[in-house]
GROMACS .gro file of C-alpha atoms in nm:
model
  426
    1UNK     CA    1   0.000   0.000   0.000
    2UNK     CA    2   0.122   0.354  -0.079
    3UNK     CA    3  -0.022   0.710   0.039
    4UNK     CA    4  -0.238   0.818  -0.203
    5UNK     CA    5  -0.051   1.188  -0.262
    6UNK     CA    6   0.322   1.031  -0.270
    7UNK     CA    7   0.540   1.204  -0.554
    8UNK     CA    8   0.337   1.553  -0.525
    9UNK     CA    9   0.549   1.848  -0.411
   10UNK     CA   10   0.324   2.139  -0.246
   11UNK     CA   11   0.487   2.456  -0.208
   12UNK     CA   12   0.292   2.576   0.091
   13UNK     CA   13   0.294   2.954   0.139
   14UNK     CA   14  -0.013   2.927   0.416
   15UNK     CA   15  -0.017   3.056   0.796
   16UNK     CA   16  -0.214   3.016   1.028
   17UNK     CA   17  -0.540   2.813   0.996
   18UNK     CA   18  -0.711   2.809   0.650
   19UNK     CA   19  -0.450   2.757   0.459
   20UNK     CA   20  -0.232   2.504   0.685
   21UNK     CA   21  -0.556   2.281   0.700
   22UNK     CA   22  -0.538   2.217   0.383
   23UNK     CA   23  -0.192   2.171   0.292
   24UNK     CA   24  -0.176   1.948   0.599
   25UNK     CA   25  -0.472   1.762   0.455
   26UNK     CA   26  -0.255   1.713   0.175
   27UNK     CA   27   0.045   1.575   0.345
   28UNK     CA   28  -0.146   1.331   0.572
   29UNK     CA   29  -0.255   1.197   0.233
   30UNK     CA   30   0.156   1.160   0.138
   31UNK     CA   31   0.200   1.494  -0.032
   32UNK     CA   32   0.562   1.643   0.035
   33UNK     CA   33   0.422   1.989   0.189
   34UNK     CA   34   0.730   2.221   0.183
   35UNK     CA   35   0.646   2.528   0.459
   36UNK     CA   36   0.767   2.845   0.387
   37UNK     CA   37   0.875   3.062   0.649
   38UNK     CA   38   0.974   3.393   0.738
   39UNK     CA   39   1.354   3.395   0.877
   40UNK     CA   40   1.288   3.404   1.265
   41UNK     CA   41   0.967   3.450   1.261
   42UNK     CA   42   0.814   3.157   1.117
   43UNK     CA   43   0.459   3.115   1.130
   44UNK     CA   44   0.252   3.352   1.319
   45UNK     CA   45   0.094   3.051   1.531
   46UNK     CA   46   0.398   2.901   1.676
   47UNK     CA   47   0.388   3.212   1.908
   48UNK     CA   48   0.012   3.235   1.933
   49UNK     CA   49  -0.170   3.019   2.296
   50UNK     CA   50   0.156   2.980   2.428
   51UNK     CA   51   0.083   2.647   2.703
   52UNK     CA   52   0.461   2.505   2.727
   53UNK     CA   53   0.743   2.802   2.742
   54UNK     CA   54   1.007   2.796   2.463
   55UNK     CA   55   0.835   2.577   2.229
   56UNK     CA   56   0.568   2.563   1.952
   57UNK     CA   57   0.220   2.646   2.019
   58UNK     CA   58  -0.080   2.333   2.001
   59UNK     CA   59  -0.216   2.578   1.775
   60UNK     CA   60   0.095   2.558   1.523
   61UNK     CA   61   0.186   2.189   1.623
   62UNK     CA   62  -0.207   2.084   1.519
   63UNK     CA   63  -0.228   2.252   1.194
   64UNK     CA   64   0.115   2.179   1.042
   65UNK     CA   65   0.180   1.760   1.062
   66UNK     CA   66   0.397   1.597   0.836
   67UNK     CA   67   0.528   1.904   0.681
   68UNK     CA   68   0.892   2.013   0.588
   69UNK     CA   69   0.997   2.366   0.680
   70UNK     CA   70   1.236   2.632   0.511
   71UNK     CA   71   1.291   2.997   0.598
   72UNK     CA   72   1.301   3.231   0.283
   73UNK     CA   73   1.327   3.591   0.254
   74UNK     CA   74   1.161   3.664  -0.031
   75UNK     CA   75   1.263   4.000  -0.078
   76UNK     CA   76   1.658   3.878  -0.066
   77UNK     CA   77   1.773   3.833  -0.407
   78UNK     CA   78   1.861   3.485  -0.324
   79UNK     CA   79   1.536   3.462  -0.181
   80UNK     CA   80   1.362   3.518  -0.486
   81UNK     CA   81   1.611   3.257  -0.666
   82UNK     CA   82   1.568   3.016  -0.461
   83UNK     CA   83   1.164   3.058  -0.457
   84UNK     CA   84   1.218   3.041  -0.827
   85UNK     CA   85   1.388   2.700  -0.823
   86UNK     CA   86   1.135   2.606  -0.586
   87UNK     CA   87   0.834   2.668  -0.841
   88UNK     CA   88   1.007   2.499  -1.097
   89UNK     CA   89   1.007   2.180  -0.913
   90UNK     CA   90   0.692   2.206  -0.697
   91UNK     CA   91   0.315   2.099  -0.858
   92UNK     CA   92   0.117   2.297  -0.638
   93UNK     CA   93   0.172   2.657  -0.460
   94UNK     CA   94  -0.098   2.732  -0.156
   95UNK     CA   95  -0.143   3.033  -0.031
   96UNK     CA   96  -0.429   3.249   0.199
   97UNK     CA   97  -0.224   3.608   0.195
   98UNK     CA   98  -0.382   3.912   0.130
   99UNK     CA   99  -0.510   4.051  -0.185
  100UNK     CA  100  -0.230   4.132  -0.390
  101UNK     CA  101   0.072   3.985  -0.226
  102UNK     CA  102   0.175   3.726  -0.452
  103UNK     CA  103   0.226   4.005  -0.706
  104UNK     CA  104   0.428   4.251  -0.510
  105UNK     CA  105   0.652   3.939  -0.428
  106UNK     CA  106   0.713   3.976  -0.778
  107UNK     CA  107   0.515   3.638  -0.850
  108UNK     CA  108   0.143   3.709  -1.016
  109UNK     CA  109  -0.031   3.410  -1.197
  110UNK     CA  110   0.146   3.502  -1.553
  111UNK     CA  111   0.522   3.489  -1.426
  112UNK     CA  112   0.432   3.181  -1.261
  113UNK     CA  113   0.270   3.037  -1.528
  114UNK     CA  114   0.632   3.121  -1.730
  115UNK     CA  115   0.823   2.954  -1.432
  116UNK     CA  116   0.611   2.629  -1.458
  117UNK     CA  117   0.303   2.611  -1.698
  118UNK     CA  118   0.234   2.245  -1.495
  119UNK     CA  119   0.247   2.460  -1.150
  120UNK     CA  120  -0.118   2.481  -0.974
  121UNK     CA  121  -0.194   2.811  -0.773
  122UNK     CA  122  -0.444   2.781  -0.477
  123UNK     CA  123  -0.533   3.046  -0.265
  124UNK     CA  124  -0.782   3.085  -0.002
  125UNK     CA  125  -0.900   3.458   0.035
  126UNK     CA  126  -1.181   3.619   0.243
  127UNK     CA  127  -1.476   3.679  -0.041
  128UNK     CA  128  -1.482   3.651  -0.350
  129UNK     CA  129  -1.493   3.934  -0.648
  130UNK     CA  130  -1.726   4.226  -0.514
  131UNK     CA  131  -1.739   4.567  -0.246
  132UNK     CA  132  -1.537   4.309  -0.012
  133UNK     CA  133  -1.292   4.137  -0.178
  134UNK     CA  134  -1.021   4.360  -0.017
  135UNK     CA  135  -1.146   4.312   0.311
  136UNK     CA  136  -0.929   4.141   0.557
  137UNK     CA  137  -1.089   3.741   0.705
  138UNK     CA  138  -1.073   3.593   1.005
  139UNK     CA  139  -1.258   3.289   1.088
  140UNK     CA  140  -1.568   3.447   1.314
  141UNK     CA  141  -1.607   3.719   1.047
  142UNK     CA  142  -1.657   3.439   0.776
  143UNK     CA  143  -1.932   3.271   0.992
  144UNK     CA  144  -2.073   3.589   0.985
  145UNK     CA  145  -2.055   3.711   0.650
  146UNK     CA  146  -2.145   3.369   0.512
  147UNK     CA  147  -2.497   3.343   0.682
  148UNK     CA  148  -2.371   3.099   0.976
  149UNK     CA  149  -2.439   3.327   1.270
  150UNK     CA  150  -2.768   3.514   1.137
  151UNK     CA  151  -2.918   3.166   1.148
  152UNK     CA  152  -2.740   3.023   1.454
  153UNK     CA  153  -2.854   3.108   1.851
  154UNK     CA  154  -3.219   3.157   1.998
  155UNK     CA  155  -3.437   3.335   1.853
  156UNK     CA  156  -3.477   3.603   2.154
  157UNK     CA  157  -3.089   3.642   2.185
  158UNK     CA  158  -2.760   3.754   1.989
  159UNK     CA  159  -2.634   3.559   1.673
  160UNK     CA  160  -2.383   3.294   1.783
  161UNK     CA  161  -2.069   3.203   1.574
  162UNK     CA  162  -1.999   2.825   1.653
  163UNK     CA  163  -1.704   2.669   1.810
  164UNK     CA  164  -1.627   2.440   1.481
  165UNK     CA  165  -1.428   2.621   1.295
  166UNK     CA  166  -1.604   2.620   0.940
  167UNK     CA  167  -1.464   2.972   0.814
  168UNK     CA  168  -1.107   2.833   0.867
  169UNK     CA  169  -1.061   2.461   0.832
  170UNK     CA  170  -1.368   2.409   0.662
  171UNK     CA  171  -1.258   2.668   0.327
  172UNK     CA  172  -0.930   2.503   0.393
  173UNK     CA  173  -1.094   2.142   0.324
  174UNK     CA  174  -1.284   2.314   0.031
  175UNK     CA  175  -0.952   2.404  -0.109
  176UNK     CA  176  -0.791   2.075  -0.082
  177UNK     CA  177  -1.046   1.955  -0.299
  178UNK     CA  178  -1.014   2.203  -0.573
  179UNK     CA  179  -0.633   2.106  -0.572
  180UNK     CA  180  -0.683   1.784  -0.579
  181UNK     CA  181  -0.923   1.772  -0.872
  182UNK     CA  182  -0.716   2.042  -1.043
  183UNK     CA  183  -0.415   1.778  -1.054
  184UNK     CA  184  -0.626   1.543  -1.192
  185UNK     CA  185  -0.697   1.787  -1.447
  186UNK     CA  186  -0.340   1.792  -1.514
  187UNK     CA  187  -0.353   1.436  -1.596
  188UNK     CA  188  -0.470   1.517  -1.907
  189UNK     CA  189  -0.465   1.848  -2.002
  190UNK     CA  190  -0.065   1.889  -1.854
  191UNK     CA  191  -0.149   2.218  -1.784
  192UNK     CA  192  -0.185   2.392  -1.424
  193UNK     CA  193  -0.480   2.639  -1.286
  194UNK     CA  194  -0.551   2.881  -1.069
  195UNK     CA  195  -0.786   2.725  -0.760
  196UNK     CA  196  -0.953   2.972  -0.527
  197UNK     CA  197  -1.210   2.934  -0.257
  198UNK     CA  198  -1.334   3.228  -0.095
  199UNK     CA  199  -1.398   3.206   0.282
  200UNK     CA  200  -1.769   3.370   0.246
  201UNK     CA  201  -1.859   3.067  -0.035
  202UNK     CA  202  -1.731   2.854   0.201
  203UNK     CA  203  -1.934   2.937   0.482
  204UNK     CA  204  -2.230   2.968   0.291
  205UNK     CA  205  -2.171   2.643   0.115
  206UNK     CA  206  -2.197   2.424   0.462
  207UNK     CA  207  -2.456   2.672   0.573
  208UNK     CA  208  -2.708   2.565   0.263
  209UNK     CA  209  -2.969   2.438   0.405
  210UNK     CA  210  -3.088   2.765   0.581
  211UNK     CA  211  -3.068   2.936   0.217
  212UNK     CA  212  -3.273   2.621   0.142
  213UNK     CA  213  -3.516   2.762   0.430
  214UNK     CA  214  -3.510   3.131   0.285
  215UNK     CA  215  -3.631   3.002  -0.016
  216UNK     CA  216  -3.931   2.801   0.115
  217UNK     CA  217  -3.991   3.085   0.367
  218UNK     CA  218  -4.179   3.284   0.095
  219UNK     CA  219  -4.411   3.001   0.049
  220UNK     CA  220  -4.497   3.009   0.391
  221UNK     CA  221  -4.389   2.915   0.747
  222UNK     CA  222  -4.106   2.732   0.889
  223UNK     CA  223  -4.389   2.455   1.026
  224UNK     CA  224  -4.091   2.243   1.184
  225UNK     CA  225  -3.922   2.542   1.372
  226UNK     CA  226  -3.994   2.605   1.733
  227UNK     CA  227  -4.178   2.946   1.702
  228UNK     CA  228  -4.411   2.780   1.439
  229UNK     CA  229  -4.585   2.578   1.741
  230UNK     CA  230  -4.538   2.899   1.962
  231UNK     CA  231  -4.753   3.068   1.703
  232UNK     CA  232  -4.486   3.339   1.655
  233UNK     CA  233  -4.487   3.512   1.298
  234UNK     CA  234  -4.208   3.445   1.124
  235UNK     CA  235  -4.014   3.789   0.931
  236UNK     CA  236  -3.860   3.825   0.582
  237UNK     CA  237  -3.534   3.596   0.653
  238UNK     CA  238  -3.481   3.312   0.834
  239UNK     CA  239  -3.478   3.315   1.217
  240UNK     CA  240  -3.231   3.135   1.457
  241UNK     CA  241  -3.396   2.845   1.569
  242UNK     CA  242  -3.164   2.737   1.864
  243UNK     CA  243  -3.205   2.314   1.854
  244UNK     CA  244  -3.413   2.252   1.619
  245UNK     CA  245  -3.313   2.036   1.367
  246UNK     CA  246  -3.172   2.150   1.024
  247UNK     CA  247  -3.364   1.886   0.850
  248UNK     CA  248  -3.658   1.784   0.775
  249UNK     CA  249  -3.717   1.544   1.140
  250UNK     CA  250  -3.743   1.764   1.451
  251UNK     CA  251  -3.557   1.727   1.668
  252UNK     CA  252  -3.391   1.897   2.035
  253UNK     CA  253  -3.128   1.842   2.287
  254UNK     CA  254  -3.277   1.717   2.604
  255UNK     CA  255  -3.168   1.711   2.963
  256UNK     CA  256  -3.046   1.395   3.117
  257UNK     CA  257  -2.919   1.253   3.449
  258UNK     CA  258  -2.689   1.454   3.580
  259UNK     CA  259  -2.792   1.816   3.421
  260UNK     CA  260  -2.780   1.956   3.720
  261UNK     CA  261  -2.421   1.945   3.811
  262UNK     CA  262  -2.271   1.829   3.447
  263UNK     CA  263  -2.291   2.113   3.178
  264UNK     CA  264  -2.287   1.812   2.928
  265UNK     CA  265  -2.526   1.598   3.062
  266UNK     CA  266  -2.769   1.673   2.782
  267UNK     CA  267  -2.848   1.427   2.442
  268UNK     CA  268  -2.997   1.530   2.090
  269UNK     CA  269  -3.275   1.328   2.045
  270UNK     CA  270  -3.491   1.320   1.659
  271UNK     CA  271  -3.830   1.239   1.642
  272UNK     CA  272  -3.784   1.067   1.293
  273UNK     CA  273  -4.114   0.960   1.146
  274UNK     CA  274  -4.075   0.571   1.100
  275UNK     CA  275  -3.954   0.541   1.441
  276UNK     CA  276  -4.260   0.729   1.624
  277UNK     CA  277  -4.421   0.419   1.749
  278UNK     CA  278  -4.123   0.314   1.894
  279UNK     CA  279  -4.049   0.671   2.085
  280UNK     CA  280  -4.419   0.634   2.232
  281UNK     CA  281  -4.348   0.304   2.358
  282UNK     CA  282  -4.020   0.412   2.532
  283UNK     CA  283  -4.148   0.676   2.666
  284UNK     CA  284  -4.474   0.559   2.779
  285UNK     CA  285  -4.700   0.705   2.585
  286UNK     CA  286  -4.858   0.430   2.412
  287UNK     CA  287  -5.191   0.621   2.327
  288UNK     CA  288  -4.970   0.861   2.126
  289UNK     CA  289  -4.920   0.579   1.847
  290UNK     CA  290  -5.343   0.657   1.771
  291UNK     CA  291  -5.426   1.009   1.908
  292UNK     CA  292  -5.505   1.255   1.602
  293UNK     CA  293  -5.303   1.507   1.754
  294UNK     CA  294  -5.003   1.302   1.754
  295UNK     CA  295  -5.006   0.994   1.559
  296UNK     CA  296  -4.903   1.199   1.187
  297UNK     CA  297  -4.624   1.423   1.135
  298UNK     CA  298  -4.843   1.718   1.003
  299UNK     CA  299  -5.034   1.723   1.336
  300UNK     CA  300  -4.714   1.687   1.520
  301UNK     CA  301  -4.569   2.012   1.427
  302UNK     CA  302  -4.765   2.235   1.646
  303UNK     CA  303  -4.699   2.054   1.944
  304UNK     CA  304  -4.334   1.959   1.898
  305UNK     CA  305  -4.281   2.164   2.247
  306UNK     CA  306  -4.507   1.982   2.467
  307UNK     CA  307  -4.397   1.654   2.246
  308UNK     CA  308  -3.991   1.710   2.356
  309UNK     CA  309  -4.081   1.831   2.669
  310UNK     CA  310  -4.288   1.505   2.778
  311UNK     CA  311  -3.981   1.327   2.596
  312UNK     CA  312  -3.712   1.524   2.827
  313UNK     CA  313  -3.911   1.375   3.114
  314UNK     CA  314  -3.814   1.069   3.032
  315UNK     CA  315  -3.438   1.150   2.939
  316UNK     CA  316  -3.397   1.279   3.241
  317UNK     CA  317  -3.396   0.926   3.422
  318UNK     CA  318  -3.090   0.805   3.227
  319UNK     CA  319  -2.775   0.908   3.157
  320UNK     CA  320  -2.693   1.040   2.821
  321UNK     CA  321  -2.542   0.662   2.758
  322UNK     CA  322  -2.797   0.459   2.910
  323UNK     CA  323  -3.046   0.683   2.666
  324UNK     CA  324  -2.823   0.617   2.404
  325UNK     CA  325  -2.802   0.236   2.423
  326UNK     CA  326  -3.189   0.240   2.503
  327UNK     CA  327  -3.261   0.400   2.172
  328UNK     CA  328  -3.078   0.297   1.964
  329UNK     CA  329  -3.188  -0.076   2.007
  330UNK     CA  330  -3.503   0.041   1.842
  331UNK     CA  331  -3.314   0.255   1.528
  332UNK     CA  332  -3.437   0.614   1.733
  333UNK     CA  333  -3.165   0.853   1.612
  334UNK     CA  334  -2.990   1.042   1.890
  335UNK     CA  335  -2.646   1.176   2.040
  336UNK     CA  336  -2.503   1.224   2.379
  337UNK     CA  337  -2.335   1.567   2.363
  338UNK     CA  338  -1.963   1.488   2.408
  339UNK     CA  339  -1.714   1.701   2.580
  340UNK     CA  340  -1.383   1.744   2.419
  341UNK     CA  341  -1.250   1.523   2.783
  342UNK     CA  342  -1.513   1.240   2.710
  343UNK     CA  343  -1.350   1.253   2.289
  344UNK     CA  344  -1.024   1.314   2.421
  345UNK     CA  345  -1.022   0.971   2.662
  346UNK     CA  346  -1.222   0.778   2.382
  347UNK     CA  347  -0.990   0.498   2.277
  348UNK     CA  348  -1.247   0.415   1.992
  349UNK     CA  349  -1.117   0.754   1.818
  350UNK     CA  350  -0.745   0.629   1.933
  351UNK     CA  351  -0.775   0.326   1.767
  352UNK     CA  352  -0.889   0.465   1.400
  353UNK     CA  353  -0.656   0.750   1.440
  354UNK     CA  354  -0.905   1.018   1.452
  355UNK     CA  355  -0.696   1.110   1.771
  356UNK     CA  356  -0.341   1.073   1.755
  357UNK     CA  357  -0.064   1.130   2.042
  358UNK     CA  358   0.221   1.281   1.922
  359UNK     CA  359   0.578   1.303   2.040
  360UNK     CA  360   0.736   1.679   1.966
  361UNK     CA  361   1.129   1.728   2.072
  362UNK     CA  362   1.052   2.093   2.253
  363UNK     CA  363   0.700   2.041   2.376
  364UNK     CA  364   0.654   1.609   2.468
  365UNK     CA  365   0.345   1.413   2.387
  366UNK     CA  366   0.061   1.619   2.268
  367UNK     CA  367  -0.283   1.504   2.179
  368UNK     CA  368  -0.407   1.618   1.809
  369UNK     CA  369  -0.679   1.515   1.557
  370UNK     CA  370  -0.578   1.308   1.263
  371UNK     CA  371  -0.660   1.229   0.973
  372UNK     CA  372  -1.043   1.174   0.963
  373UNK     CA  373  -1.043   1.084   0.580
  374UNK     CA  374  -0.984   0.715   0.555
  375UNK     CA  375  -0.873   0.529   0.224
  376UNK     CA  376  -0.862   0.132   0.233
  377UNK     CA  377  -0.538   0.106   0.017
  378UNK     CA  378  -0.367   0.400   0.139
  379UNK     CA  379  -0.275   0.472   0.462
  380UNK     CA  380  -0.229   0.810   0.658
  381UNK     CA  381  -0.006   0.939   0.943
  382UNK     CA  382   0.027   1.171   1.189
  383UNK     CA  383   0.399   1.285   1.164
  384UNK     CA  384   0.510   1.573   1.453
  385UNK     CA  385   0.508   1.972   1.316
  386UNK     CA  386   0.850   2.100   1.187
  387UNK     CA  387   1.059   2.298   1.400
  388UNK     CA  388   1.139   2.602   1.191
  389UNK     CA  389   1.347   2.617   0.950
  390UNK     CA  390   1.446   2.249   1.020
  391UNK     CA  391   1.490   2.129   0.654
  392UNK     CA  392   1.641   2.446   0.480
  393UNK     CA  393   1.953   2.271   0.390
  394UNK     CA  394   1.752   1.952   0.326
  395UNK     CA  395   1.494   2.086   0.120
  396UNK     CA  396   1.818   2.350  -0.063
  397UNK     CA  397   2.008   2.009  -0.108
  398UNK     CA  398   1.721   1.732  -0.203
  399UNK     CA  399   1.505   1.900  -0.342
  400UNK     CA  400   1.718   2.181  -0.572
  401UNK     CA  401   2.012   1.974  -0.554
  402UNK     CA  402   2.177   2.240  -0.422
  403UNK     CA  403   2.616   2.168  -0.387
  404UNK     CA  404   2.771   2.280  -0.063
  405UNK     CA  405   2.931   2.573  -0.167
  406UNK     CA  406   2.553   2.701  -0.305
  407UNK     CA  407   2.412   2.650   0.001
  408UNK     CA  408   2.694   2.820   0.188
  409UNK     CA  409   2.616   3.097  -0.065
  410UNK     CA  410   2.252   3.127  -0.016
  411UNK     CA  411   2.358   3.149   0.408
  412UNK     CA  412   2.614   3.434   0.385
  413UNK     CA  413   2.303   3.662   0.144
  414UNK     CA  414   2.114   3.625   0.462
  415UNK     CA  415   1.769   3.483   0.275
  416UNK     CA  416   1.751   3.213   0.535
  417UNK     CA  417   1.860   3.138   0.882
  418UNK     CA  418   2.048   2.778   0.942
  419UNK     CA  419   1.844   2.512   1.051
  420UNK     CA  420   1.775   2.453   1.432
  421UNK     CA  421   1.973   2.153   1.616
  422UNK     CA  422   1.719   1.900   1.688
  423UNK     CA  423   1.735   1.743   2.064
  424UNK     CA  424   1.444   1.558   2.221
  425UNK     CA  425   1.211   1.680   2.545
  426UNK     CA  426   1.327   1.698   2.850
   0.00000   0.00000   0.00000
């Protein structure tokens, strides 16, 4: 078995989350990911949450796996030479800088293009073309320009960004896909292509089915959200609905056992439609299964509060697990909410790789995520973060097949800054 990426070169130019989920993506899938860095700087991250003094951040260490790293100053001479060589034997060059950067490096699309017609540019930028495209992106602003928070909160209360990070890692997944099908492309056209994803589409892509919802809000109400049943008028857009389900099955999280003292003693529970019978029956109300106020979906939706709330009763006898096993021995969709402890501890997650432990030589075993793409005949790692500028003379000698006295060279112009001594944790 080989890793499904092995014998692509990515040229990665990203910083701090967008762009180093992707690339990272990449090189969990084999990819040779070769990080760019600013001489004694590095990227902005490794300095960013510090938790252990005198070593790389989690935040750095999590988002930058299996990658090589090489300090470049761009705007040395040398620099630019060496980026030059670099393009010429890269296939891919990633990067999420501002507008307008790549071209005052001296690099737009057309000089690349001349450098390496085969070469495939993705970038990751905050919107697209438009009034904002200029506009500097972080990850909450995305959630908010991209419809996530409008639609995301209670009604009554502020819009909510959420704590997955979908402006960030998720246009960072979106981009690994557009690389990856642009070197398939390749394949048989043997020419590269510019890839962008803008962090707004992004957004707005996972957040579809609420645009779904503005849509069939001007052919009436929202019967399955909350304030339906509450007989509250719904406005021109779509409303945050707190818990209610984004599809087409209500469905709430409910207390259980334990609410009172556990902040995460709580389980989403869906009333699907085929399973109804069975939810009666578990939750003793038998005479449900008949009643014309309960027994169709239609009738259902105007009651869904007094429906959960005579359900919660009954959740709140049993741990989120016992619930769990309960209910799902009759096919009745739920899920306990999870802490990041209770996934942390799972060994389930350990044993697919989804978690990883990680050795580092500055920082000592770490817990990250790993890859949670899984291919039968090709296998993934989790490989520890670079230290920075750790494979400049590597990467100057492997890679460019660069002699010794080019190297030294390339040193004494200052465009890079030697390669740190690597020594395990104390």
């Amino acid at each position: 078995m080989t890793q499904a990426l092995k014998g692509v070169r990515i040229l990665d130019f990203t910083h701090v989350q967008s762009g180093p989920t992707c690339t990272q993506l990449l090189a969990w899938f084999g990819a040779d990911v070769i990080k760019v860095e600013r001489p004694g700087v590095g990227d902005i991250t490794r300095g960013q949450l510090i938790d252990v003094p005198n070593a790389d951040s989690l935040y750095f260490t999590m988002l930058n796996h299996n990658k090589r790293s090489i300090t470049l100053d761009t705007k040395n001479p040398k620099g630019k030479e060496v980026l030059t060589a670099l393009i010429k034997k890269c296939d891919v060059l990633v990067e999420n800088f501002g507008p307008g950067v790549l071209d005052r490096m001296g690099f737009p699309w057309e000089t690349i293009q001349k450098i390496n017609p085969k070469l495939i540019v993705a970038s990751i930028k905050g919107f697209g073309p438009g009034p904002y495209e200029d506009c500097k992106v972080y990850e909450n602003v995305a959630q908010c320009t991209g419809g996530s928070a409008s639609t995301t909160g209670f009604r009554d209360g502020l819009p909510l960004v959420t704590g997955a990070q979908i402006g960030d890692s998720g246009t960072g997944l979106h981009l690994a896909l557009g690389i990856v099908t642009a070197l398939y492309h390749r394949t048989h056209s043997g020419v590269g292509q510019r890839v962008t994803v803008a962090m707004q589409d992004g957004v707005l892509n996972l957040a579809r089915v609420k645009l779904r919802d503005q849509q069939r809000l001007a052919h009436g109400p929202l019967k399955e959200y909350s304030q339906f049943g509450e007989g509250i008028p719904f406005g021109d857009a779509v409303p945050r609905a707190g818990n209610d389900s984004g599809g087409g099955q209500p469905g709430r999280i409910l207390k259980c056992k334990g609410w009172e003292t556990d902040p995460n003693a709580y389980l989403y529970f869906i009333t699907q439609a085929p399973v109804w019978e069975k939810i009666c029956d578990v939750i003793g109300e038998p005479g449900w299964k008949t009643h014309p106020d309960y027994a169709k979906p239609p009738a259902r939706l105007s009651r869904l509060n007094e429906i959960f709330a005579r359900i919660e009763q009954w959740t709140m006898t049993k741990t989120k697990f016992e619930a769990m096993d309960i209910l799902n021995k009759d096919d009745i969709p739920c899920g306990p909410i999870l802490s990041m402890k209770e996934l942390a501890e799972d060994q389930s997650l350990r044993a697919t790789g989804t978690v990883v432990e990680v050795d580092h030589p500055k920082r000592g075993k770490y817990l990250s995520v790993g890859n949670p793409i899984k291919l039968s005949a090709s296998p993934s790692d989790v490989k520890r973060s670079p230290l920075l500028g750790e494979h400049t003379d590597e990467i100057l000698k492997q890679v460019l097949e660069f002699n010794d006295s080019q190297v030294a060279e390339i040193h004494a112009s200052g465009a890079l800054t030697p390669p740190p001594k690597v020594q395990a944790a104390e």
